[in-house]
């Protein structure tokens, strides 16, 4: 396998390798959960106020055309960490609470690459990428392989999501509050606290102590305390990498009570307010650590996918909040609202302050960017491309000219360029239920959201609507007009790219839960 190697000394003018090592930045990556493009005041929200995140944007660069690797949680996180599209392992949907680890232990990823560069590495927050070699056994001490086996020195995680059992914490692979005499298992006495519908708490029993230590309403406080503690423990002579993956603002919406009623769009907005507080506290802790180790810190704030029109999202919508701003679509779907996400980058002295970039950017690219910053080698067959010059504001044209965009459906593998979004099928490939259900999306929500599309009338496709979609995003960001019949040559070119990518997908069993057709894997 060919290798590509870059040296940060040449790029930043730092001189000798020793000086490069001394000047490497700390790196903090904050990945929010289900935070939509319109959920921050610096991205246009009026019902939600996010002063701490807005401050990051003022002190750094705000990207307006940044994308998650997928519109779905687990595939998105896979792409973020590994620098590869999740299609490379045929991953389309969320992993369950008992899925095996989806990242190979010898596979380059953010943690392993930065650890090799001399970084202390940690993950705090939501994992949702599977644990163990086969079905997860939470009674092992530790459960392996997991985050610590792919390069994280320290891990404190929720194994799946705050809506997916078991509802426990794990520290360095071991269940916090583990009791060998009270194993966690399917069935048996359920100790998880009862919360709004959708939690599925009744499926998992055992682990009384572990489940009692988990309190949805205190997760934000707990993650902030753990992060502050870990940052305070870092050594003066070593850079650090922290991956903070919040459970905010994924359903159920359970902010600490002190945030109740602080927004103008219900618990959805209140949860976003708690997220903003968390970011402010983490930045304070980062600044304190900089004073100790004398390094600048590269801070990246983003989200794993777009906002979800679930119960809380629907209530927020009726109160006037637009989860994904003027974008069409929601979580799980391939329309822009499913995967175009907030991305803010701050790195004093390197990333320009107060800048806005509309260049195409993907979270897949962060791995190659980190490798270039730290002078590390990567295989040349990754999907990741370095965006370091883009971060520095030293580009005359976009580094990335096209991007594969993915939903929950293998029928909707799509292509983005600066101008175009091509989708080889109708609808979004995401949730298909109508308003009032939990998994809401696609054209069926139009009668309630008031959104429009030239192919659709009253939430249904016209009989003569095209079978595929092409949108001119430079002139129609809201995807109101399908222009595929007007630009057949462009559609053919992009269709060929889709087919080429699909031909590279392994002929293995599809991974993850798939929403349409009753959730059956297809």
Coordinates of C-alpha atoms in Angstrom, one line a residue:
X1 CA 0.0 0.0 0.0
X2 CA 1.5 3.3 -1.0
X3 CA 1.9 5.9 1.7
X4 CA 1.6 9.7 1.6
X5 CA 3.7 11.8 4.0
X6 CA 3.6 15.5 4.8
X7 CA 5.6 17.5 7.2
X8 CA 4.0 20.2 9.3
X9 CA 7.4 22.0 9.6
X10 CA 7.3 22.8 5.8
X11 CA 3.7 23.8 5.9
X12 CA 3.9 26.1 8.9
X13 CA 7.5 27.1 8.7
X14 CA 8.4 25.7 12.1
X15 CA 11.9 24.5 11.2
X16 CA 13.4 21.4 12.8
X17 CA 11.5 18.3 13.7
X18 CA 12.1 18.9 17.4
X19 CA 10.5 22.4 17.1
X20 CA 7.6 20.9 15.2
X21 CA 7.0 18.4 18.0
X22 CA 7.1 21.2 20.6
X23 CA 4.6 23.4 18.6
X24 CA 2.0 20.8 17.8
X25 CA -1.4 22.0 18.9
X26 CA -3.8 20.3 21.2
X27 CA -6.8 19.1 19.4
X28 CA -10.4 19.2 20.8
X29 CA -13.2 17.8 18.6
X30 CA -16.7 18.4 19.9
X31 CA -19.3 16.3 18.0
X32 CA -22.9 17.2 18.9
X33 CA -25.7 14.7 18.3
X34 CA -28.6 15.6 15.9
X35 CA -27.8 19.3 16.0
X36 CA -29.3 20.8 12.9
X37 CA -27.9 23.5 10.6
X38 CA -30.4 25.9 12.0
X39 CA -30.0 25.1 15.7
X40 CA -27.4 27.7 16.5
X41 CA -27.9 31.4 16.6
X42 CA -24.7 32.0 14.6
X43 CA -26.4 29.9 11.9
X44 CA -29.6 31.9 12.0
X45 CA -31.6 30.4 14.9
X46 CA -33.9 33.0 16.6
X47 CA -35.7 30.7 19.1
X48 CA -32.4 29.3 20.4
X49 CA -29.5 31.4 21.7
X50 CA -26.0 29.9 21.7
X51 CA -23.5 32.6 22.9
X52 CA -20.6 30.3 23.7
X53 CA -20.7 28.6 20.3
X54 CA -21.2 31.9 18.6
X55 CA -18.1 33.2 20.4
X56 CA -16.1 30.3 18.8
X57 CA -17.4 31.3 15.4
X58 CA -16.3 34.9 16.0
X59 CA -12.9 33.8 17.1
X60 CA -12.5 31.2 14.3
X61 CA -14.0 30.2 10.9
X62 CA -17.6 29.2 10.3
X63 CA -18.2 26.8 7.5
X64 CA -21.5 27.0 5.6
X65 CA -21.2 23.9 3.3
X66 CA -19.8 21.3 5.7
X67 CA -21.1 17.8 5.7
X68 CA -21.2 14.7 7.9
X69 CA -20.2 11.4 6.3
X70 CA -23.8 10.2 6.5
X71 CA -27.2 11.6 7.6
X72 CA -27.2 8.7 10.1
X73 CA -25.5 8.5 13.5
X74 CA -23.2 5.4 13.5
X75 CA -22.1 5.6 9.8
X76 CA -21.4 9.3 10.4
X77 CA -19.2 8.6 13.4
X78 CA -17.4 5.8 11.5
X79 CA -16.5 8.2 8.6
X80 CA -15.5 11.0 11.0
X81 CA -13.0 8.8 12.9
X82 CA -11.6 6.7 10.0
X83 CA -11.5 9.1 7.1
X84 CA -13.5 6.6 5.0
X85 CA -17.1 6.7 3.8
X86 CA -19.1 4.2 5.8
X87 CA -20.0 2.5 2.5
X88 CA -16.5 1.0 2.6
X89 CA -17.8 -1.5 5.2
X90 CA -21.5 -1.5 4.0
X91 CA -22.6 0.4 7.0
X92 CA -26.0 2.3 6.6
X93 CA -27.7 2.6 9.9
X94 CA -27.3 2.9 13.7
X95 CA -25.6 0.0 15.5
X96 CA -27.6 -1.6 18.3
X97 CA -26.5 -1.8 21.9
X98 CA -25.1 -5.3 21.2
X99 CA -23.4 -4.8 17.8
X100 CA -19.7 -5.7 17.5
X101 CA -17.0 -3.0 16.9
X102 CA -17.2 -1.6 13.4
X103 CA -13.7 -0.2 13.3
X104 CA -10.8 -2.6 12.8
X105 CA -8.2 -2.4 15.5
X106 CA -5.4 -2.0 13.0
X107 CA -7.3 0.6 10.9
X108 CA -5.9 4.2 10.9
X109 CA -8.2 6.5 12.7
X110 CA -8.0 9.8 14.5
X111 CA -7.0 8.3 17.9
X112 CA -4.3 5.9 16.5
X113 CA -2.8 8.5 14.2
X114 CA -2.5 11.2 16.8
X115 CA -1.3 8.7 19.5
X116 CA 1.5 7.8 17.1
X117 CA 2.3 11.5 16.8
X118 CA 2.8 11.6 20.6
X119 CA -0.6 12.8 21.7
X120 CA -2.5 11.8 24.8
X121 CA -5.9 10.7 23.5
X122 CA -9.4 10.5 25.1
X123 CA -13.0 10.0 24.2
X124 CA -15.8 11.2 26.5
X125 CA -19.4 10.8 25.5
X126 CA -21.4 8.9 23.0
X127 CA -19.7 5.9 21.2
X128 CA -22.3 4.2 19.1
X129 CA -19.8 2.2 16.9
X130 CA -20.2 -1.2 18.5
X131 CA -18.2 -3.1 21.1
X132 CA -16.6 -6.5 21.2
X133 CA -15.8 -9.1 18.5
X134 CA -19.3 -10.5 18.3
X135 CA -22.4 -9.6 20.2
X136 CA -21.4 -7.3 23.1
X137 CA -21.1 -8.9 26.5
X138 CA -21.3 -6.1 29.0
X139 CA -20.2 -8.4 31.8
X140 CA -16.7 -8.8 30.5
X141 CA -14.0 -6.7 32.3
X142 CA -13.1 -5.1 30.0
X143 CA -15.4 -5.4 27.0
X144 CA -12.9 -5.6 24.1
X145 CA -12.2 -4.5 21.4
X146 CA -13.5 -1.0 21.9
X147 CA -12.3 2.6 22.0
X148 CA -9.2 1.8 24.0
X149 CA -8.2 -0.8 21.4
X150 CA -8.2 1.6 18.5
X151 CA -6.0 4.3 20.0
X152 CA -7.8 6.1 22.8
X153 CA -5.7 6.1 26.0
X154 CA -8.8 7.0 28.1
X155 CA -12.5 6.4 27.4
X156 CA -15.7 7.2 29.3
X157 CA -18.7 6.5 27.1
X158 CA -22.3 5.8 26.6
X159 CA -22.0 2.6 24.6
X160 CA -24.8 3.5 22.1
X161 CA -27.2 6.4 22.4
X162 CA -29.3 8.0 25.1
X163 CA -32.3 6.3 23.4
X164 CA -30.7 2.8 23.0
X165 CA -30.2 0.4 25.9
X166 CA -28.4 -0.4 28.0
X167 CA -28.4 2.9 29.7
X168 CA -25.0 2.8 31.4
X169 CA -21.6 4.4 31.4
X170 CA -18.3 2.5 30.5
X171 CA -14.9 3.6 31.6
X172 CA -11.9 2.1 29.7
X173 CA -14.1 -0.8 28.5
X174 CA -15.6 -1.7 31.9
X175 CA -19.2 -0.9 32.9
X176 CA -19.2 1.7 35.7
X177 CA -20.8 0.0 38.7
X178 CA -20.2 -3.5 37.2
X179 CA -21.5 -6.2 39.5
X180 CA -20.5 -9.8 38.5
X181 CA -23.4 -11.1 40.6
X182 CA -26.0 -9.0 38.7
X183 CA -25.2 -9.4 35.0
X184 CA -26.6 -7.1 32.3
X185 CA -28.7 -9.2 30.0
X186 CA -31.8 -9.4 27.8
X187 CA -34.8 -9.8 30.1
X188 CA -34.9 -9.9 33.9
X189 CA -35.5 -7.1 36.4
X190 CA -35.3 -3.7 34.6
X191 CA -33.5 -1.0 36.6
X192 CA -33.3 1.7 33.9
X193 CA -35.2 4.9 34.8
X194 CA -38.5 5.3 33.0
X195 CA -38.3 8.2 30.5
X196 CA -40.4 9.4 27.5
X197 CA -41.5 6.8 24.9
X198 CA -38.8 5.5 22.5
X199 CA -36.2 4.7 25.1
X200 CA -36.8 0.9 25.0
X201 CA -35.8 0.6 28.6
X202 CA -37.7 -2.6 29.2
X203 CA -35.6 -4.7 26.9
X204 CA -32.5 -4.9 29.1
X205 CA -32.4 -6.2 32.7
X206 CA -29.8 -6.6 35.4
X207 CA -27.0 -4.3 36.3
X208 CA -28.9 -2.5 39.1
X209 CA -25.9 -0.3 40.3
X210 CA -24.8 0.5 36.8
X211 CA -28.2 1.6 35.7
X212 CA -28.8 3.7 38.8
X213 CA -25.6 5.6 38.1
X214 CA -27.0 6.7 34.8
X215 CA -29.2 9.8 35.0
X216 CA -30.3 11.4 31.7
X217 CA -30.8 14.7 33.3
X218 CA -27.3 14.9 34.6
X219 CA -25.3 13.6 31.6
X220 CA -24.3 17.1 30.5
X221 CA -23.0 17.9 34.0
X222 CA -21.2 14.6 34.1
X223 CA -19.5 15.0 30.8
X224 CA -18.3 18.5 31.6
X225 CA -16.9 17.4 34.9
X226 CA -15.1 14.4 33.3
X227 CA -13.7 16.6 30.5
X228 CA -12.5 19.3 32.9
X229 CA -10.8 16.7 35.1
X230 CA -9.1 15.0 32.2
X231 CA -7.9 18.2 30.7
X232 CA -6.5 19.3 34.1
X233 CA -4.5 16.1 34.3
X234 CA -2.7 16.5 31.0
X235 CA 1.1 16.8 31.1
X236 CA 3.1 20.0 30.2
X237 CA 5.3 18.2 27.7
X238 CA 2.6 16.4 25.7
X239 CA -0.1 17.5 23.3
X240 CA -3.6 16.1 23.8
X241 CA -6.5 15.0 21.6
X242 CA -10.0 15.0 23.1
X243 CA -13.0 13.7 21.2
X244 CA -16.1 14.9 23.1
X245 CA -19.2 13.3 21.6
X246 CA -22.2 14.8 23.4
X247 CA -25.6 13.1 23.6
X248 CA -27.1 16.6 23.1
X249 CA -29.4 17.1 21.4
X250 CA -30.6 13.6 20.6
X251 CA -34.0 12.5 21.9
X252 CA -35.2 12.1 24.6
X253 CA -34.7 15.8 25.5
X254 CA -33.6 15.8 29.1
X255 CA -31.8 19.0 30.0
X256 CA -30.8 19.7 33.6
X257 CA -33.8 21.3 35.1
X258 CA -32.0 24.7 35.3
X259 CA -32.3 25.0 31.5
X260 CA -36.0 24.2 31.4
X261 CA -37.9 27.1 29.7
X262 CA -34.8 29.0 28.7
X263 CA -35.5 28.7 24.9
X264 CA -38.5 29.6 22.8
X265 CA -39.0 26.2 21.3
X266 CA -39.5 23.8 24.2
X267 CA -37.3 21.0 25.5
X268 CA -35.6 20.8 22.1
X269 CA -34.2 24.3 22.4
X270 CA -33.6 23.9 26.2
X271 CA -31.4 20.9 25.4
X272 CA -29.5 23.0 22.9
X273 CA -29.0 25.7 25.5
X274 CA -27.4 23.1 27.8
X275 CA -25.1 22.0 24.9
X276 CA -24.0 25.6 24.5
X277 CA -23.2 25.8 28.2
X278 CA -21.2 22.6 28.0
X279 CA -19.2 24.1 25.1
X280 CA -18.5 27.2 27.2
X281 CA -17.3 25.2 30.1
X282 CA -15.0 23.0 28.0
X283 CA -13.5 26.0 26.3
X284 CA -12.7 27.4 29.7
X285 CA -11.0 24.2 30.7
X286 CA -9.0 24.1 27.4
X287 CA -7.8 27.7 28.0
X288 CA -6.6 26.7 31.5
X289 CA -4.7 23.7 30.1
X290 CA -3.0 25.9 27.5
X291 CA -1.6 28.0 30.3
X292 CA 0.0 24.8 31.6
X293 CA 1.3 23.1 28.5
X294 CA 2.0 26.3 26.5
X295 CA 0.3 25.1 23.3
X296 CA -2.4 26.6 21.2
X297 CA -5.5 24.4 20.8
X298 CA -7.3 23.5 17.6
X299 CA -11.0 23.4 18.5
X300 CA -13.6 21.9 16.1
X301 CA -17.3 22.0 16.8
X302 CA -19.7 20.1 14.6
X303 CA -22.6 17.7 14.5
X304 CA -23.0 14.0 13.5
X305 CA -26.0 14.7 11.2
X306 CA -28.9 17.2 10.7
X307 CA -31.8 17.8 13.0
X308 CA -34.4 15.1 13.4
X309 CA -38.1 15.9 13.1
X310 CA -39.1 13.6 16.1
X311 CA -41.6 14.5 18.8
X312 CA -39.4 17.3 20.2
X313 CA -38.4 18.5 16.8
X314 CA -42.1 18.7 15.7
X315 CA -43.0 20.6 18.8
X316 CA -40.1 23.0 18.1
X317 CA -41.2 23.4 14.5
X318 CA -44.8 24.4 15.5
X319 CA -43.2 27.0 17.8
X320 CA -41.5 28.6 14.9
X321 CA -38.0 27.0 15.0
X322 CA -36.5 25.6 11.8
X323 CA -34.1 22.8 12.8
X324 CA -32.1 22.8 9.6
X325 CA -32.7 26.5 8.6
X326 CA -33.8 26.9 5.0
X327 CA -32.5 23.5 4.0
X328 CA -34.8 20.7 2.8
X329 CA -34.8 17.4 4.7
X330 CA -33.9 16.0 8.1
X331 CA -31.8 13.3 9.8
X332 CA -31.5 10.0 8.0
X333 CA -32.3 11.5 4.6
X334 CA -30.0 12.6 1.7
X335 CA -31.5 16.0 1.2
X336 CA -29.2 18.8 2.4
X337 CA -30.8 19.1 5.8
X338 CA -29.8 15.5 6.6
X339 CA -26.1 16.0 6.3
X340 CA -25.1 19.7 5.9
X341 CA -24.1 20.5 9.5
X342 CA -22.6 23.3 11.5
X343 CA -18.8 23.3 11.6
X344 CA -16.8 25.9 13.4
X345 CA -13.0 25.8 13.7
X346 CA -10.9 27.9 16.1
X347 CA -7.0 27.8 16.2
X348 CA -5.5 31.1 17.3
X349 CA -2.8 32.3 15.1
X350 CA -3.5 29.8 12.3
X351 CA -7.2 29.8 11.5
X352 CA -8.5 33.3 10.6
X353 CA -10.9 34.8 13.1
X354 CA -14.3 36.0 11.9
X355 CA -14.0 34.2 8.6
X356 CA -16.9 32.5 6.8
X357 CA -16.2 29.8 4.2
X358 CA -18.7 28.4 1.7
X359 CA -16.2 25.9 0.3
X360 CA -17.3 22.2 0.3
X361 CA -16.0 20.4 3.4
X362 CA -16.5 17.0 4.9
X363 CA -15.9 15.5 8.3
X364 CA -14.2 12.6 6.4
X365 CA -11.4 15.1 5.7
X366 CA -10.5 15.7 9.3
X367 CA -8.3 12.7 9.6
X368 CA -6.1 13.7 6.7
X369 CA -6.0 17.2 8.0
X370 CA -4.8 16.1 11.4
X371 CA -2.2 13.8 9.8
X372 CA -0.9 16.8 7.8
X373 CA -0.7 19.0 10.9
X374 CA 1.2 16.3 12.8
X375 CA 3.4 14.9 9.9
X376 CA 1.9 11.5 10.0
X377 CA 1.6 8.9 7.2
X378 CA -1.7 7.7 5.9
X379 CA -2.7 5.0 3.3
X380 CA -3.3 6.7 0.0
X381 CA -6.6 4.9 -0.6
X382 CA -8.6 6.7 2.1
X383 CA -11.5 9.0 1.2
X384 CA -10.0 11.7 3.4
X385 CA -8.3 14.7 1.9
X386 CA -6.4 17.3 3.9
X387 CA -8.2 20.6 4.4
X388 CA -5.4 22.3 6.3
X389 CA -5.0 25.1 3.7
X390 CA -8.7 25.7 3.8
X391 CA -8.6 26.0 7.6
X392 CA -5.8 28.5 7.3
X393 CA -7.8 30.5 4.7
X394 CA -5.0 30.0 2.1
X395 CA -7.0 28.7 -0.8
X396 CA -8.2 30.3 -4.1
X397 CA -10.6 27.5 -4.9
X398 CA -12.1 24.6 -2.9
X399 CA -9.8 21.7 -2.1
X400 CA -12.7 19.3 -2.4
X401 CA -14.6 19.5 -5.7
X402 CA -17.1 16.7 -5.0
X403 CA -18.4 14.6 -2.2
X404 CA -20.4 11.4 -1.8
X405 CA -23.4 12.0 0.4
X406 CA -25.2 9.2 2.1
X407 CA -28.5 8.4 3.8
X408 CA -30.0 5.3 5.4
X409 CA -30.7 3.8 2.0
X410 CA -28.3 2.2 -0.4
X411 CA -30.7 3.3 -3.2
X412 CA -29.9 6.9 -2.5
X413 CA -26.1 7.1 -2.7
X414 CA -25.7 10.7 -4.0
X415 CA -23.1 13.2 -5.2
X416 CA -22.5 16.8 -4.2
X417 CA -20.5 19.3 -6.1
X418 CA -20.2 23.0 -5.3
X419 CA -23.3 23.6 -7.5
X420 CA -25.2 20.3 -7.8
X421 CA -26.8 17.7 -5.7
X422 CA -27.7 14.5 -7.7
X423 CA -29.9 11.8 -6.2
X424 CA -30.6 8.6 -8.2
X425 CA -34.0 8.0 -6.8
X426 CA -37.1 9.8 -5.5
X427 CA -37.5 11.1 -1.9
X428 CA -34.7 11.1 0.7
X429 CA -33.9 7.5 1.6
X430 CA -34.6 8.3 5.2
X431 CA -37.6 8.2 7.5
X432 CA -40.9 7.8 5.7
X433 CA -43.6 8.4 8.3
X434 CA -45.9 11.4 8.4
X435 CA -46.4 14.1 10.9
X436 CA -47.2 12.9 14.5
X437 CA -45.0 9.8 14.3
X438 CA -41.5 9.5 15.8
X439 CA -39.5 8.7 12.6
X440 CA -40.8 11.6 10.4
X441 CA -39.3 12.7 7.0
X442 CA -39.5 12.9 3.3
X443 CA -42.3 14.4 1.2
X444 CA -45.0 13.2 3.6
X445 CA -44.2 16.1 6.0
X446 CA -44.8 18.9 3.5
X447 CA -48.4 19.5 4.3
X448 CA -47.3 20.3 7.9
X449 CA -44.0 22.0 7.3
X450 CA -45.1 24.0 4.3
X451 CA -42.0 23.1 2.4
X452 CA -42.3 22.6 -1.4
X453 CA -40.8 20.6 -4.2
X454 CA -41.7 20.7 -7.9
X455 CA -42.2 16.9 -7.9
X456 CA -44.7 16.9 -5.0
X457 CA -48.3 17.9 -4.4
X458 CA -50.0 17.5 -1.0
X459 CA -47.2 15.3 0.3
X460 CA -47.3 12.9 -2.6
X461 CA -45.3 12.5 -5.8
X462 CA -46.8 13.6 -9.1
X463 CA -47.4 10.7 -11.5
X464 CA -45.1 12.2 -14.0
X465 CA -42.3 13.2 -11.5
X466 CA -38.8 12.1 -12.5
X467 CA -37.4 9.0 -11.0
X468 CA -34.2 10.8 -10.0
X469 CA -33.3 14.3 -8.7
X470 CA -30.9 17.1 -9.6
X471 CA -30.8 20.4 -7.7
X472 CA -28.9 23.6 -8.5
X473 CA -28.0 24.5 -4.9
X474 CA -26.3 27.8 -5.9
X475 CA -29.7 29.1 -7.0
X476 CA -32.1 26.9 -5.1
X477 CA -30.6 26.0 -1.7
X478 CA -34.0 24.9 -0.4
X479 CA -34.3 22.3 -3.2
X480 CA -37.7 23.5 -4.4
X481 CA -37.2 22.6 -8.1
X482 CA -35.9 19.3 -9.5
X483 CA -34.1 20.4 -12.7
X484 CA -33.0 16.9 -13.9
X485 CA -34.9 17.2 -17.1
X486 CA -33.2 20.5 -17.9
X487 CA -29.6 19.3 -17.5
X488 CA -29.5 15.6 -18.7
X489 CA -25.7 15.7 -19.4
X490 CA -24.9 16.9 -15.9
X491 CA -27.2 14.2 -14.5
X492 CA -25.5 11.5 -16.6
X493 CA -22.0 12.6 -15.4
X494 CA -23.0 12.5 -11.8
X495 CA -25.0 9.3 -12.2
X496 CA -21.8 7.7 -13.5
X497 CA -20.0 8.8 -10.4
X498 CA -22.7 7.3 -8.2
X499 CA -22.5 4.0 -10.1
X500 CA -18.7 3.9 -9.8
X501 CA -18.9 4.4 -6.0
X502 CA -21.6 1.8 -5.6
X503 CA -19.5 -0.7 -7.5
X504 CA -16.8 -0.4 -4.8
X505 CA -19.2 -1.2 -1.9
X506 CA -18.3 -4.7 -0.6
X507 CA -20.7 -7.5 -1.2
X508 CA -21.1 -8.2 2.5
X509 CA -24.1 -8.1 4.8
X510 CA -25.4 -4.6 5.3
X511 CA -24.7 -3.2 8.7
X512 CA -27.0 -1.1 10.9
X513 CA -30.8 -0.6 11.3
X514 CA -32.6 0.5 8.1
X515 CA -35.8 2.5 8.5
X516 CA -37.8 2.0 5.4
X517 CA -39.6 -1.3 4.6
X518 CA -40.4 -1.8 8.2
X519 CA -36.8 -1.5 9.3
X520 CA -35.7 -4.6 7.5
X521 CA -32.2 -4.8 6.2
X522 CA -32.4 -5.0 2.4

